[in-house]
């Protein structure tokens, strides 16, 4: 369900799908099963060469182990950085904590290894939670700085803490009489690390299985409503909260999850190498994990895997060293770059040439080609502006079959605003406004620029807390509630400039609107129980119904950013409808639309009213307002200027002069 | 000798806002562009000032194109904009704000200081000289913004909604100041305004912008008398 | 008492370097994570011209500062500007400056070798007694310089036209461009000044510990911490942050051992960020919708 996922889904089960070539396994569970089998198969193939434990295979198994550890850490970071757009430089710190805590709990704590691993991961989660709670108010560079501070703090403690053997590493001869952890034993099996020739590195089996599971689980999460919420946060936290996501809570959760994955990478290192040196957990490690994500493709399912495998291979193979030698030979024996410098160059080149990473770039190419094919199939008819926003009688009757729409209780007041005011500093943006909207009513709010209309919309939806007055919705007090709580209460909204996920498909945009985005628990997203499949199918069917309602059926699989502007507006309305709201607040829905599109928008809004939705429409297009509104409120200078039917308000001389800026006396 | 906008197309990101707008401002001329919200007025001035890139069409001053130059260079060549919402530097004083305006006039000195006349006419500016800009009232802020633009010695002045958020009385005062700037500097002024009536009273010529297209142009008085404006704003004739 | 004085002196060193973070953050809202390498760059350039006996030490310092300034301006233009185009959430510049740090560190190491080299330029030997604590003259010089540089920067930002432009850019780059001033050019100049300060710090610091490729790394961490504690948007911030950080870490390591000193300092960062995300003297930026 992820929004930024480049890979497209199978064709939806509608009449439309008959027109398109069938994709490989059409059933979602079959696709997931196939992915899981493939992931495990790759994992086992990777360790096949080590099955006899022969000497030369040992170094290969070590390489696989490094790749596995890096993959797990990168997958975790990708959830944070690729989806929620929180660039953490602290992943190396969690990696180190996971590694050292496991070793220490086993050796000094005497814990059972499995318990020690669980303990180490719990510690990572706990540290992650503390850092997350501390840093969630920070944005951009400050967030990165605090996570970097954490990574450096951890490195320092490991370097200088006598407990961890300092530069002698952990364990070491002086303190423990050995330089290697004993292999762990589970259920009578001894899990040998890939260290000794002619001993089969049995630990590799659980390591690659866990790595595959992490990739599978992260794919589930990324494509679940939970993953959509991360993408929404990455796009705009304000948007996410309007989709019903508790942004603070969700950001802390994803940070904790990423921390645990980071720690798991460290656990794998400990299990496979049996000895830890503090200098391997330096800033270079944390940056390498970031590079793995960026290089492979941040915000894609396979990106971190591809990136991690690629980077580890590059760093450990001879290629970079040989490049260094070549420079020494042909350029200068002093002025050359060796491995870390070349990694830096690679990083910059990736940012310049392949900002979407390997997987992202390939995905975009594939998707672009597929879309061109789709558009050709549609004969381009769908892109004509004249198609407008058709909301035909057929669409209306289609929709009314569904019981979800809140029809039937028209008349009772749904929203009651009393004496609401908002001051910014000394400026009174809105003063003493009343507003009552009943079910099945369209209430238009008009007024000249700067009259306070948008502020009113923001007061209603929880963006601003009112300085005075109260807002009641369905008889419930919602004054001053956070936007996600207002959204969950049943108030959806659209924005002046459509806030869409431009890189996601039209269908995915609508899917992000469902309440599931804010409410799916993490475990359900990760494990994907059968109920999730049923709900996904339900949501998809409902999303297609809504797309049909707003006239976007043909565009289901197009990228939202490629829709004409008018259709982006329609899409935003479909997404708002997906949250099953009682009331929709539309902030200038006709802005930037062509005349024909505006007419289509009017039809659509009227059909929504027929379904029993209540609408508040902040608008400037008076012909639209005159056509659709039951009641019109005209604001000027933050206050109520006039209220009544469209005819009454639009013929009010006060309104006319407020708009045209005529001094009042000319009319007297 | 004029500022010319030739079949201009542009917009934010993916949303086209202007669909081939052409207009002209002569030296010393006050030209109004009126239209409802969302018609593309602000986009138009921001594009002329260089804050948005031109998709197609051309911008010329005295016959030579400046569609590809940076905003800073345009300001230095005398195409000066007063942005919507004033955009004073909030933590700078009135004097420092006006000093920033002078930066754009470096290399184009000589003659009398255009700011001096304004300071004489509006002593409040001198009174508030050392006050932080964000402590001023809306009307005072607009005066400072206009003075700052004058300090840049404009050949063409672009005004984006100077009346925004001001009371009717203050709006009158701002229009008086605009009139004075025109007389003193001889700059051609492109005035984008939602308060159509006042703008059309002050202007020589006018364009009505609707949905990113010019739907009417002519002498301001004619435009003011026509039903076109009323329709553009209220969607109803008469 | 000793720890207090030493902490203040140490804080001076961090504060001087922190100034380079603050400068770039004020004007461009970016930080150069390669500052540590500019410290080393300055030190090695000065080392390279140490043999020019016709040039007084101040001149040698100036060469180091100039080279770093030019590289800094170029770094901004080619590695920061292309990666800050997508609004305030776009932090790709952070990754590109980290990458620059890798490249510079690697190059300096390959050219100069990893071990510290003695630097005699601009070196004061001996110690003075400050309130009963013995402080090396060189360290005191750096601390005094931190105060001098801060005062100069504050005065320049208040009294000169370049300072006016800098404050204007920090408040509203777009409107600044409407005043005929290119924000990009201002950014390049700021990066040049900031990296010049880093090089100056490096040279003076190298006189105490020797010039080595990794000499900037510990300074980088401490001075980012200092800049964040003081507030990235305040020129006075580094002095306050440096004093707090220096004294806290010095006193803690005096009482509990070196490892806890740094830990306490970094924990201070976390506490301050939670309590005042904008730093102690920083200005809170309003969230625009």
Short mmCIF file of N, CA, C and O in Angstrom, two decimals, chain A residues 81 87 89 134 137-142 144-146 148-149 152-153 156-157 160-161 238 284 287 290 294 334-345 347-348 351-352 458 463-464, chain C residues 25 29 31 33 78-79 82-83 88-89 91-96 98-100 102-103 106-107 110-111 218 221 224 228 232 258-259 262-263 266-267 269-270 273-274 277-278 284 287 289:
data_model
loop_
_atom_site.label_atom_id
_atom_site.label_comp_id
_atom_site.label_asym_id
_atom_site.label_seq_id
_atom_site.Cartn_x
_atom_site.Cartn_y
_atom_site.Cartn_z
N UNK A 81 14.03 6.97 6.64
CA UNK A 81 14.58 7.98 5.76
C UNK A 81 13.87 7.99 4.40
O UNK A 81 13.59 9.04 3.83
N UNK A 87 16.03 11.99 7.98
CA UNK A 87 17.38 11.53 7.70
C UNK A 87 18.13 11.35 9.01
O UNK A 87 18.53 12.31 9.65
N UNK A 89 21.35 10.03 11.08
CA UNK A 89 22.76 9.65 10.97
C UNK A 89 23.15 8.79 12.16
O UNK A 89 24.32 8.61 12.46
N UNK A 134 12.76 12.78 22.27
CA UNK A 134 13.53 14.01 22.44
C UNK A 134 13.63 14.80 21.15
O UNK A 134 13.69 16.03 21.17
N UNK A 137 10.41 17.08 17.76
CA UNK A 137 10.04 18.45 17.41
C UNK A 137 10.99 19.03 16.39
O UNK A 137 10.72 20.08 15.81
N UNK A 138 12.13 18.39 16.23
CA UNK A 138 13.16 18.97 15.37
C UNK A 138 12.89 18.61 13.93
O UNK A 138 12.33 17.58 13.63
N UNK A 139 13.32 19.48 13.04
CA UNK A 139 13.15 19.18 11.64
C UNK A 139 14.51 19.21 10.96
O UNK A 139 15.45 19.80 11.45
N UNK A 140 14.51 18.59 9.79
CA UNK A 140 15.66 18.68 8.90
C UNK A 140 17.00 18.50 9.59
O UNK A 140 17.24 17.50 10.25
N UNK A 141 17.89 19.49 9.45
CA UNK A 141 19.26 19.32 9.91
C UNK A 141 19.36 19.06 11.41
O UNK A 141 20.19 18.28 11.85
N UNK A 142 18.49 19.69 12.20
CA UNK A 142 18.61 19.48 13.65
C UNK A 142 18.36 18.04 14.03
O UNK A 142 19.02 17.50 14.91
N UNK A 144 18.96 15.47 12.14
CA UNK A 144 20.14 14.71 11.74
C UNK A 144 21.28 14.93 12.72
O UNK A 144 22.01 14.00 13.04
N UNK A 145 21.42 16.16 13.20
CA UNK A 145 22.51 16.45 14.13
C UNK A 145 22.35 15.64 15.41
O UNK A 145 23.29 15.04 15.91
N UNK A 146 21.13 15.59 15.93
CA UNK A 146 20.96 14.91 17.21
C UNK A 146 21.21 13.40 17.04
O UNK A 146 21.78 12.75 17.92
N UNK A 148 23.23 12.13 14.85
CA UNK A 148 24.69 12.01 14.69
C UNK A 148 25.37 12.06 16.06
O UNK A 148 26.29 11.28 16.35
N UNK A 149 24.89 12.97 16.90
CA UNK A 149 25.45 13.08 18.25
C UNK A 149 25.33 11.74 18.97
O UNK A 149 26.26 11.27 19.62
N UNK A 152 27.92 9.26 17.68
CA UNK A 152 29.27 9.58 18.13
C UNK A 152 29.43 9.26 19.60
O UNK A 152 30.45 8.73 20.04
N UNK A 153 28.38 9.55 20.36
CA UNK A 153 28.39 9.24 21.79
C UNK A 153 28.64 7.75 22.00
O UNK A 153 29.48 7.34 22.81
N UNK A 156 32.21 6.82 21.19
CA UNK A 156 33.14 7.25 22.23
C UNK A 156 33.12 6.30 23.42
O UNK A 156 34.15 5.92 23.97
N UNK A 157 31.91 5.93 23.83
CA UNK A 157 31.79 5.06 24.99
C UNK A 157 32.48 3.72 24.70
O UNK A 157 33.19 3.17 25.55
N UNK A 160 36.33 4.20 24.70
CA UNK A 160 37.00 4.59 25.93
C UNK A 160 36.49 3.88 27.17
O UNK A 160 37.08 3.98 28.23
N UNK A 161 35.37 3.15 27.04
CA UNK A 161 34.86 2.45 28.21
C UNK A 161 35.69 1.21 28.48
O UNK A 161 35.80 0.31 27.63
N UNK A 238 1.51 18.05 8.13
CA UNK A 238 0.17 18.61 8.23
C UNK A 238 -0.81 17.73 7.46
O UNK A 238 -1.89 17.40 7.96
N UNK A 284 32.03 6.37 9.91
CA UNK A 284 32.03 5.82 8.55
C UNK A 284 30.95 4.77 8.39
O UNK A 284 30.28 4.69 7.35
N UNK A 287 27.49 6.40 8.09
CA UNK A 287 27.33 7.02 6.78
C UNK A 287 27.18 5.96 5.69
O UNK A 287 26.44 6.13 4.72
N UNK A 290 23.65 4.95 5.47
CA UNK A 290 22.88 5.96 4.73
C UNK A 290 23.14 5.81 3.23
O UNK A 290 22.21 5.82 2.42
N UNK A 294 20.58 5.28 0.02
CA UNK A 294 20.49 6.23 -1.09
C UNK A 294 20.91 5.58 -2.41
O UNK A 294 20.29 5.75 -3.45
N UNK A 334 50.80 10.54 -4.43
CA UNK A 334 50.25 11.14 -3.22
C UNK A 334 48.82 11.60 -3.42
O UNK A 334 47.95 11.35 -2.59
N UNK A 335 48.58 12.29 -4.53
CA UNK A 335 47.26 12.88 -4.76
C UNK A 335 46.34 11.85 -5.40
O UNK A 335 46.07 11.88 -6.58
N UNK A 336 45.84 10.95 -4.59
CA UNK A 336 44.90 9.95 -5.11
C UNK A 336 43.88 9.67 -4.02
O UNK A 336 44.05 10.07 -2.87
N UNK A 337 42.82 8.99 -4.40
CA UNK A 337 41.78 8.63 -3.44
C UNK A 337 41.79 7.13 -3.24
O UNK A 337 41.83 6.37 -4.20
N UNK A 338 41.76 6.70 -1.99
CA UNK A 338 41.59 5.28 -1.74
C UNK A 338 40.15 5.01 -1.30
O UNK A 338 39.29 5.88 -1.46
N UNK A 339 39.91 3.85 -0.74
CA UNK A 339 38.52 3.41 -0.56
C UNK A 339 37.57 4.44 0.06
O UNK A 339 36.54 4.76 -0.55
N UNK A 340 37.86 5.00 1.24
CA UNK A 340 36.86 5.92 1.81
C UNK A 340 36.60 7.14 0.92
O UNK A 340 35.45 7.57 0.78
N UNK A 341 37.63 7.66 0.31
CA UNK A 341 37.46 8.80 -0.57
C UNK A 341 36.61 8.44 -1.79
O UNK A 341 35.75 9.20 -2.21
N UNK A 342 36.87 7.25 -2.33
CA UNK A 342 36.10 6.82 -3.50
C UNK A 342 34.64 6.59 -3.12
O UNK A 342 33.74 6.86 -3.92
N UNK A 343 34.42 6.09 -1.91
CA UNK A 343 33.03 5.95 -1.45
C UNK A 343 32.36 7.32 -1.39
O UNK A 343 31.20 7.49 -1.79
N UNK A 344 33.10 8.32 -0.92
CA UNK A 344 32.57 9.68 -0.90
C UNK A 344 32.21 10.16 -2.30
O UNK A 344 31.13 10.72 -2.52
N UNK A 345 33.11 9.91 -3.25
CA UNK A 345 32.84 10.31 -4.64
C UNK A 345 31.61 9.59 -5.16
O UNK A 345 30.72 10.19 -5.79
N UNK A 347 29.16 8.53 -3.46
CA UNK A 347 27.99 9.12 -2.80
C UNK A 347 27.54 10.37 -3.56
O UNK A 347 26.35 10.52 -3.91
N UNK A 348 28.49 11.25 -3.84
CA UNK A 348 28.14 12.49 -4.54
C UNK A 348 27.59 12.18 -5.93
O UNK A 348 26.58 12.75 -6.37
N UNK A 351 24.07 11.07 -5.73
CA UNK A 351 23.15 12.18 -5.49
C UNK A 351 22.91 12.98 -6.77
O UNK A 351 21.81 13.42 -7.05
N UNK A 352 23.97 13.15 -7.55
CA UNK A 352 23.84 13.94 -8.77
C UNK A 352 23.10 13.18 -9.87
O UNK A 352 22.17 13.68 -10.47
N UNK A 458 -8.93 26.49 8.76
CA UNK A 458 -7.91 25.90 9.61
C UNK A 458 -8.36 25.78 11.06
O UNK A 458 -7.95 24.86 11.77
N UNK A 463 -6.05 22.85 12.66
CA UNK A 463 -4.70 23.35 12.41
C UNK A 463 -4.36 24.45 13.41
O UNK A 463 -3.27 24.47 13.97
N UNK A 464 -5.31 25.35 13.62
CA UNK A 464 -5.14 26.37 14.64
C UNK A 464 -6.07 26.06 15.80
O UNK A 464 -7.17 25.57 15.61
N UNK C 25 24.68 28.59 8.79
CA UNK C 25 23.27 28.30 9.08
C UNK C 25 22.43 29.57 9.00
O UNK C 25 21.32 29.57 8.47
N UNK C 29 20.87 28.34 5.92
CA UNK C 29 20.15 27.26 6.59
C UNK C 29 20.78 25.89 6.31
O UNK C 29 20.10 24.87 6.31
N UNK C 31 24.47 23.37 6.99
CA UNK C 31 25.69 23.18 7.77
C UNK C 31 26.67 22.40 6.92
O UNK C 31 26.27 21.53 6.15
N UNK C 33 29.20 19.65 6.94
CA UNK C 33 29.69 18.58 7.78
C UNK C 33 31.16 18.25 7.49
O UNK C 33 31.72 17.36 8.11
N UNK C 78 28.97 24.09 -5.55
CA UNK C 78 28.84 22.85 -6.33
C UNK C 78 28.30 21.66 -5.53
O UNK C 78 27.82 20.69 -6.12
N UNK C 79 28.40 21.70 -4.21
CA UNK C 79 27.93 20.55 -3.45
C UNK C 79 26.77 20.86 -2.52
O UNK C 79 26.15 19.95 -1.99
N UNK C 82 23.19 22.63 -5.31
CA UNK C 82 22.36 21.70 -6.07
C UNK C 82 21.49 20.81 -5.20
O UNK C 82 20.54 20.21 -5.68
N UNK C 83 21.80 20.72 -3.91
CA UNK C 83 21.10 19.77 -3.06
C UNK C 83 20.25 20.46 -1.99
O UNK C 83 20.06 19.92 -0.91
N UNK C 88 12.66 23.35 2.74
CA UNK C 88 13.38 23.17 3.99
C UNK C 88 13.52 21.70 4.38
O UNK C 88 14.35 21.37 5.22
N UNK C 89 12.72 20.83 3.79
CA UNK C 89 12.86 19.41 4.13
C UNK C 89 13.93 18.73 3.32
O UNK C 89 14.24 17.57 3.54
N UNK C 91 17.33 17.83 2.72
CA UNK C 91 18.61 17.86 3.43
C UNK C 91 19.64 17.01 2.71
O UNK C 91 20.55 16.45 3.32
N UNK C 92 19.53 16.93 1.39
CA UNK C 92 20.54 16.17 0.64
C UNK C 92 21.91 16.80 0.78
O UNK C 92 22.92 16.11 0.70
N UNK C 93 21.96 18.13 1.02
CA UNK C 93 23.25 18.80 1.20
C UNK C 93 24.01 18.20 2.36
O UNK C 93 25.23 18.21 2.39
N UNK C 94 23.25 17.70 3.31
CA UNK C 94 23.88 17.10 4.47
C UNK C 94 24.71 15.88 4.03
O UNK C 94 25.85 15.69 4.44
N UNK C 95 24.12 15.09 3.15
CA UNK C 95 24.82 13.91 2.67
C UNK C 95 26.00 14.30 1.78
O UNK C 95 27.07 13.69 1.84
N UNK C 96 25.79 15.33 0.94
CA UNK C 96 26.88 15.69 0.04
C UNK C 96 28.06 16.30 0.80
O UNK C 96 29.21 16.10 0.43
N UNK C 98 28.87 15.49 3.89
CA UNK C 98 29.51 14.34 4.54
C UNK C 98 30.42 13.64 3.55
O UNK C 98 31.56 13.27 3.86
N UNK C 99 29.93 13.48 2.32
CA UNK C 99 30.74 12.84 1.29
C UNK C 99 32.00 13.66 1.03
O UNK C 99 33.10 13.10 0.88
N UNK C 100 31.85 14.98 0.99
CA UNK C 100 33.01 15.85 0.80
C UNK C 100 34.02 15.62 1.92
O UNK C 100 35.24 15.58 1.69
N UNK C 102 34.54 12.89 3.56
CA UNK C 102 35.26 11.63 3.27
C UNK C 102 36.38 11.87 2.26
O UNK C 102 37.51 11.42 2.43
N UNK C 103 36.02 12.56 1.19
CA UNK C 103 36.98 12.76 0.11
C UNK C 103 38.17 13.58 0.59
O UNK C 103 39.34 13.23 0.39
N UNK C 106 40.35 11.66 3.10
CA UNK C 106 41.13 10.64 2.41
C UNK C 106 42.29 11.23 1.64
O UNK C 106 43.43 10.76 1.70
N UNK C 107 41.99 12.32 0.95
CA UNK C 107 43.02 12.97 0.14
C UNK C 107 44.14 13.51 1.03
O UNK C 107 45.33 13.30 0.77
N UNK C 110 46.22 10.66 2.32
CA UNK C 110 47.11 10.08 1.32
C UNK C 110 48.29 10.99 1.01
O UNK C 110 49.40 10.53 0.76
N UNK C 111 48.05 12.28 1.04
CA UNK C 111 49.11 13.20 0.70
C UNK C 111 50.07 13.40 1.87
O UNK C 111 51.29 13.38 1.70
N UNK C 218 37.41 15.39 16.31
CA UNK C 218 36.88 15.67 17.64
C UNK C 218 36.36 17.10 17.78
O UNK C 218 35.38 17.34 18.48
N UNK C 221 32.68 17.43 16.29
CA UNK C 221 31.59 16.99 17.14
C UNK C 221 31.31 18.01 18.23
O UNK C 221 30.18 18.45 18.44
N UNK C 224 29.84 21.34 16.76
CA UNK C 224 28.42 21.23 16.37
C UNK C 224 27.58 21.27 17.63
O UNK C 224 26.57 21.98 17.72
N UNK C 228 24.79 24.06 18.45
CA UNK C 228 23.39 23.70 18.65
C UNK C 228 22.90 24.16 20.02
O UNK C 228 21.80 24.69 20.17
N UNK C 232 21.76 27.82 16.65
CA UNK C 232 22.41 27.95 15.35
C UNK C 232 22.14 29.29 14.69
O UNK C 232 22.80 29.66 13.73
N UNK C 258 37.46 10.88 32.05
CA UNK C 258 37.37 11.56 30.75
C UNK C 258 36.14 11.14 29.95
O UNK C 258 35.50 11.97 29.32
N UNK C 259 35.82 9.86 30.00
CA UNK C 259 34.74 9.39 29.14
C UNK C 259 33.43 10.07 29.48
O UNK C 259 32.60 10.37 28.62
N UNK C 262 32.83 13.91 27.97
CA UNK C 262 32.24 14.09 26.65
C UNK C 262 30.78 13.66 26.63
O UNK C 262 29.92 14.30 26.02
N UNK C 263 30.51 12.57 27.34
CA UNK C 263 29.13 12.10 27.42
C UNK C 263 28.23 13.19 27.99
O UNK C 263 27.15 13.47 27.46
N UNK C 266 27.57 15.88 25.42
CA UNK C 266 26.63 15.51 24.36
C UNK C 266 25.21 15.35 24.92
O UNK C 266 24.24 15.65 24.23
N UNK C 267 25.12 14.89 26.15
CA UNK C 267 23.79 14.82 26.77
C UNK C 267 23.20 16.22 26.93
O UNK C 267 22.00 16.41 26.79
N UNK C 269 23.50 18.56 24.86
CA UNK C 269 22.88 18.88 23.58
C UNK C 269 21.46 18.34 23.53
O UNK C 269 20.51 19.04 23.14
N UNK C 270 21.31 17.09 23.93
CA UNK C 270 19.99 16.48 23.85
C UNK C 270 19.01 17.20 24.77
O UNK C 270 17.89 17.53 24.36
N UNK C 273 18.12 20.58 23.24
CA UNK C 273 17.26 20.48 22.05
C UNK C 273 15.83 20.13 22.43
O UNK C 273 14.88 20.57 21.79
N UNK C 274 15.68 19.32 23.47
CA UNK C 274 14.33 18.96 23.88
C UNK C 274 13.64 20.17 24.50
O UNK C 274 12.47 20.45 24.24
N UNK C 277 14.31 23.72 21.17
CA UNK C 277 14.86 23.18 19.91
C UNK C 277 15.70 24.20 19.14
O UNK C 277 16.57 23.83 18.37
N UNK C 278 15.43 25.47 19.37
CA UNK C 278 16.17 26.49 18.61
C UNK C 278 17.48 26.87 19.30
O UNK C 278 18.19 27.75 18.85
N UNK C 284 13.23 31.29 17.50
CA UNK C 284 12.29 30.28 17.02
C UNK C 284 11.75 30.72 15.66
O UNK C 284 11.31 31.86 15.51
N UNK C 287 6.35 28.49 12.11
CA UNK C 287 5.97 27.50 11.11
C UNK C 287 4.94 28.14 10.19
O UNK C 287 3.89 28.58 10.63
N UNK C 289 2.30 27.88 7.04
CA UNK C 289 1.47 26.84 6.45
C UNK C 289 1.46 26.98 4.94
O UNK C 289 1.25 28.02 4.42
#
